[in-house]
Amino acid sequence: MFLYLLLNLGSFSIPFAYSFEKNMRFIKHWKAVFLSLTIVATIFLIWDAIFTANGVWGFNPDYHINLLLFGMPIEEWLFFFCIPYASIFIHYSLAYFKPDLLISEKITKGITLFFMVILVPVIFMNTDKAYTFVNYLFLEFVLLIGFFFGLKYLQRFYIAFLIILVPFFIVNGILTGTGIEEPVVWYNNAENLGIRLLTIPIEDIGYAFTMLFGNVFLIEKFKKKI
């Protein structure tokens, strides 16, 4: 019953504890982080509520507390704060411990353009699949913003995202049913490509990228102002 809650708190607790580490002091950016998390979470929660109401995905009551808000368990609300916090902590840990580990600007532009181009036919060929269409439309938009206004952030984030994918596959794997009898979060395959990486819909990788880079982009902007 508490599995979804435990995954959220387990993912959040260790990065949060290390946020007070005396040298890195990630907690000093708490205002920028909190504001960014709130803005991005609001967008994703509105998207989430609409998709939940329309049966694009849903939640197994066997794994969450019976406390719903706009049709979503409270753990789903926590997800958009706990998981991004843990993930962007990895990004900023990489920046602290390996400050020179960056992809060149030229290669970063090439990677970004490559994904922007291949997403176009995927988007237009899947307008009837809600998760695929909306998810990759958001990803295209975020990549466009990154290309023109956040290329220097992408130079590190592409590397950080590859590291983030390790805990992503563990946590999201469990959420989508790996190692348990039924998924915590189920997906209507009529609304996605039906391609799974183990139990994880392939769209979830783009979903994670959009959510996490959206946070990093805003944090970098807010750090200069607050």
CSV table of C-alpha atoms in Angstrom, one decimal:
chain,number,residue,atom,x,y,z
A,1,MET,CA,0.0,0.0,0.0
A,2,PHE,CA,2.9,2.3,0.7
A,3,LEU,CA,5.1,1.3,-2.2
A,4,TYR,CA,4.6,4.5,-4.2
A,5,LEU,CA,5.2,6.7,-1.1
A,6,LEU,CA,8.4,4.7,-0.2
A,7,LEU,CA,9.8,5.1,-3.7
A,8,ASN,CA,9.3,8.9,-3.5
A,9,LEU,CA,10.7,9.3,-0.1
A,10,GLY,CA,13.6,6.8,-0.7
A,11,SER,CA,14.6,8.7,-3.9
A,12,PHE,CA,14.4,12.1,-2.2
A,13,SER,CA,15.9,11.4,1.3
A,14,ILE,CA,19.6,10.7,0.4
A,15,PRO,CA,20.1,13.6,-2.1
A,16,PHE,CA,18.3,15.9,0.4
A,17,ALA,CA,20.6,14.8,3.3
A,18,TYR,CA,23.7,15.4,1.1
A,19,SER,CA,22.4,18.8,0.1
A,20,PHE,CA,23.8,20.1,3.4
A,21,GLU,CA,27.3,18.7,2.7
A,22,LYS,CA,29.6,21.5,3.8
A,23,ASN,CA,31.6,21.8,0.6
A,24,MET,CA,29.0,21.5,-2.1
A,25,ARG,CA,26.2,23.2,-0.1
A,26,PHE,CA,23.5,22.5,-2.8
A,27,ILE,CA,20.9,23.7,-0.3
A,28,LYS,CA,22.2,27.3,-0.8
A,29,HIS,CA,20.2,27.3,-4.0
A,30,TRP,CA,17.0,26.2,-2.3
A,31,LYS,CA,15.0,29.3,-3.5
A,32,ALA,CA,15.8,28.7,-7.2
A,33,VAL,CA,15.3,25.0,-6.8
A,34,PHE,CA,12.0,25.3,-5.0
A,35,LEU,CA,10.6,27.9,-7.4
A,36,SER,CA,11.7,25.8,-10.4
A,37,LEU,CA,10.2,22.6,-9.0
A,38,THR,CA,6.9,24.4,-8.3
A,39,ILE,CA,6.6,25.8,-11.8
A,40,VAL,CA,7.5,22.6,-13.6
A,41,ALA,CA,5.4,20.5,-11.3
A,42,THR,CA,2.3,22.7,-11.8
A,43,ILE,CA,2.6,22.2,-15.6
A,44,PHE,CA,3.1,18.5,-15.3
A,45,LEU,CA,0.3,18.0,-12.7
A,46,ILE,CA,-2.2,19.8,-15.0
A,47,TRP,CA,-1.1,17.5,-17.9
A,48,ASP,CA,-1.2,14.5,-15.5
A,49,ALA,CA,-4.8,15.3,-14.2
A,50,ILE,CA,-6.1,15.6,-17.8
A,51,PHE,CA,-4.5,12.3,-18.9
A,52,THR,CA,-5.7,10.6,-15.7
A,53,ALA,CA,-9.3,11.8,-16.2
A,54,ASN,CA,-9.2,10.5,-19.8
A,55,GLY,CA,-7.7,7.1,-19.1
A,56,VAL,CA,-4.3,7.6,-20.7
A,57,TRP,CA,-2.8,6.3,-17.5
A,58,GLY,CA,-4.0,5.5,-14.0
A,59,PHE,CA,-2.9,4.3,-10.6
A,60,ASN,CA,-3.2,1.0,-8.8
A,61,PRO,CA,-4.9,1.6,-5.4
A,62,ASP,CA,-3.1,-1.4,-4.0
A,63,TYR,CA,0.1,0.6,-4.0
A,64,HIS,CA,-0.9,4.1,-2.8
A,65,ILE,CA,-2.7,5.8,0.1
A,66,ASN,CA,-6.4,6.4,-0.4
A,67,LEU,CA,-6.0,10.1,-0.6
A,68,LEU,CA,-6.8,11.6,-4.0
A,69,LEU,CA,-6.6,15.1,-5.4
A,70,PHE,CA,-8.0,15.8,-8.9
A,71,GLY,CA,-8.1,12.0,-9.4
A,72,MET,CA,-4.4,11.5,-8.5
A,73,PRO,CA,-3.0,9.9,-5.4
A,74,ILE,CA,-1.0,12.2,-3.1
A,75,GLU,CA,2.1,10.2,-4.0
A,76,GLU,CA,1.8,11.3,-7.7
A,77,TRP,CA,1.9,15.0,-6.5
A,78,LEU,CA,5.0,14.2,-4.4
A,79,PHE,CA,6.6,12.5,-7.5
A,80,PHE,CA,7.0,15.8,-9.3
A,81,PHE,CA,9.0,17.2,-6.4
A,82,CYS,CA,10.9,14.2,-5.0
A,83,ILE,CA,12.1,12.6,-8.3
A,84,PRO,CA,13.2,15.9,-10.0
A,85,TYR,CA,15.0,17.0,-6.8
A,86,ALA,CA,16.9,13.7,-6.6
A,87,SER,CA,17.7,13.9,-10.4
A,88,ILE,CA,18.9,17.5,-10.5
A,89,PHE,CA,21.0,16.8,-7.5
A,90,ILE,CA,22.9,14.3,-9.6
A,91,HIS,CA,23.3,17.0,-12.3
A,92,TYR,CA,24.7,19.6,-9.8
A,93,SER,CA,26.9,17.0,-8.1
A,94,LEU,CA,28.5,16.3,-11.5
A,95,ALA,CA,29.0,20.1,-12.0
A,96,TYR,CA,30.7,20.3,-8.6
A,97,PHE,CA,32.9,17.3,-8.7
A,98,LYS,CA,33.6,17.3,-12.5
A,99,PRO,CA,33.3,21.0,-13.5
A,100,ASP,CA,35.2,20.5,-16.8
A,101,LEU,CA,33.2,17.5,-17.9
A,102,LEU,CA,31.2,19.1,-20.7
A,103,ILE,CA,30.3,18.1,-24.3
A,104,SER,CA,31.6,20.6,-26.8
A,105,GLU,CA,29.2,23.3,-28.0
A,106,LYS,CA,29.4,21.9,-31.6
A,107,ILE,CA,28.5,18.3,-30.6
A,108,THR,CA,25.8,19.6,-28.2
A,109,LYS,CA,24.2,21.5,-31.1
A,110,GLY,CA,24.4,18.4,-33.3
A,111,ILE,CA,22.8,16.1,-30.7
A,112,THR,CA,20.0,18.7,-30.1
A,113,LEU,CA,19.3,19.2,-33.8
A,114,PHE,CA,19.3,15.4,-34.4
A,115,PHE,CA,16.6,14.8,-31.8
A,116,MET,CA,14.6,17.9,-32.9
A,117,VAL,CA,14.6,16.6,-36.5
A,118,ILE,CA,13.7,12.9,-35.7
A,119,LEU,CA,10.9,14.0,-33.4
A,120,VAL,CA,9.0,15.9,-36.1
A,121,PRO,CA,7.7,12.8,-38.0
A,122,VAL,CA,7.1,11.0,-34.8
A,123,ILE,CA,4.9,13.8,-33.6
A,124,PHE,CA,2.9,14.2,-36.9
A,125,MET,CA,2.5,10.4,-37.4
A,126,ASN,CA,1.0,9.9,-34.0
A,127,THR,CA,-1.5,12.7,-33.5
A,128,ASP,CA,-4.0,10.0,-32.4
A,129,LYS,CA,-1.9,8.8,-29.5
A,130,ALA,CA,-2.2,11.3,-26.7
A,131,TYR,CA,0.8,10.4,-24.7
A,132,THR,CA,3.1,10.1,-27.7
A,133,PHE,CA,1.9,13.3,-29.3
A,134,VAL,CA,1.8,15.6,-26.3
A,135,ASN,CA,5.0,14.1,-24.7
A,136,TYR,CA,7.2,14.6,-27.8
A,137,LEU,CA,5.6,18.0,-28.6
A,138,PHE,CA,6.7,19.1,-25.1
A,139,LEU,CA,10.2,17.6,-25.7
A,140,GLU,CA,10.5,19.3,-29.0
A,141,PHE,CA,9.7,22.6,-27.3
A,142,VAL,CA,12.2,22.1,-24.5
A,143,LEU,CA,14.9,21.1,-27.0
A,144,LEU,CA,14.1,24.3,-29.0
A,145,ILE,CA,14.4,26.4,-25.9
A,146,GLY,CA,17.7,24.6,-25.0
A,147,PHE,CA,19.1,25.1,-28.4
A,148,PHE,CA,18.6,28.8,-28.6
A,149,PHE,CA,18.7,29.8,-24.9
A,150,GLY,CA,20.3,27.0,-22.9
A,151,LEU,CA,23.0,25.4,-24.9
A,152,LYS,CA,25.6,25.8,-22.2
A,153,TYR,CA,23.3,24.0,-19.8
A,154,LEU,CA,22.7,21.1,-22.3
A,155,GLN,CA,26.5,20.6,-22.6
A,156,ARG,CA,26.5,19.1,-19.1
A,157,PHE,CA,22.9,17.9,-18.9
A,158,TYR,CA,23.3,15.4,-21.7
A,159,ILE,CA,26.0,13.7,-19.6
A,160,ALA,CA,24.1,14.0,-16.4
A,161,PHE,CA,21.0,12.6,-18.0
A,162,LEU,CA,22.8,9.4,-18.9
A,163,ILE,CA,23.7,8.9,-15.2
A,164,ILE,CA,20.2,9.8,-14.1
A,165,LEU,CA,18.8,7.1,-16.4
A,166,VAL,CA,20.3,4.4,-14.0
A,167,PRO,CA,18.1,5.3,-11.0
A,168,PHE,CA,15.3,6.2,-13.5
A,169,PHE,CA,15.2,2.6,-14.8
A,170,ILE,CA,15.1,1.3,-11.2
A,171,VAL,CA,12.3,3.6,-9.9
A,172,ASN,CA,10.3,3.8,-13.1
A,173,GLY,CA,10.7,0.1,-13.7
A,174,ILE,CA,9.1,-0.7,-10.3
A,175,LEU,CA,6.4,1.9,-10.9
A,176,THR,CA,5.5,0.3,-14.3
A,177,GLY,CA,5.5,-3.3,-12.9
A,178,THR,CA,9.1,-4.7,-12.9
A,179,GLY,CA,9.4,-7.2,-10.0
A,180,ILE,CA,5.9,-6.7,-8.6
A,181,GLU,CA,2.6,-8.4,-9.4
A,182,GLU,CA,0.9,-5.4,-11.0
A,183,PRO,CA,2.1,-1.9,-12.0
A,184,VAL,CA,1.8,1.0,-9.6
A,185,VAL,CA,1.1,3.2,-12.7
A,186,TRP,CA,-0.6,1.6,-15.6
A,187,TYR,CA,-0.6,2.9,-19.2
A,188,ASN,CA,-3.3,2.7,-21.9
A,189,ASN,CA,-1.2,1.3,-24.8
A,190,ALA,CA,-3.7,2.8,-27.3
A,191,GLU,CA,-2.3,6.2,-26.4
A,192,ASN,CA,1.4,5.4,-26.8
A,193,LEU,CA,3.7,3.7,-29.2
A,194,GLY,CA,3.4,0.4,-27.4
A,195,ILE,CA,7.2,0.1,-27.2
A,196,ARG,CA,8.5,-0.9,-23.7
A,197,LEU,CA,12.0,-0.8,-22.3
A,198,LEU,CA,11.4,-3.7,-19.9
A,199,THR,CA,8.1,-2.5,-18.5
A,200,ILE,CA,8.7,1.3,-19.2
A,201,PRO,CA,7.0,3.0,-22.1
A,202,ILE,CA,9.7,4.5,-24.3
A,203,GLU,CA,7.9,7.9,-24.1
A,204,ASP,CA,8.9,8.0,-20.4
A,205,ILE,CA,12.5,8.8,-21.3
A,206,GLY,CA,11.4,12.0,-23.2
A,207,TYR,CA,9.0,12.8,-20.4
A,208,ALA,CA,11.8,12.6,-17.9
A,209,PHE,CA,14.1,14.7,-20.1
A,210,THR,CA,11.5,17.4,-20.5
A,211,MET,CA,10.8,17.6,-16.8
A,212,LEU,CA,14.4,17.5,-15.6
A,213,PHE,CA,15.9,19.8,-18.2
A,214,GLY,CA,13.0,22.2,-17.7
A,215,ASN,CA,14.0,22.4,-14.0
A,216,VAL,CA,17.7,22.8,-14.7
A,217,PHE,CA,17.0,25.6,-17.2
A,218,LEU,CA,14.8,27.5,-14.8
A,219,ILE,CA,17.2,27.0,-11.8
A,220,GLU,CA,20.0,28.5,-13.8
A,221,LYS,CA,17.9,31.5,-14.7
A,222,PHE,CA,16.6,31.9,-11.1
A,223,LYS,CA,20.1,31.5,-9.5
A,224,LYS,CA,21.1,34.8,-11.1
A,225,LYS,CA,18.1,36.7,-9.7
A,226,ILE,CA,17.3,35.3,-6.3
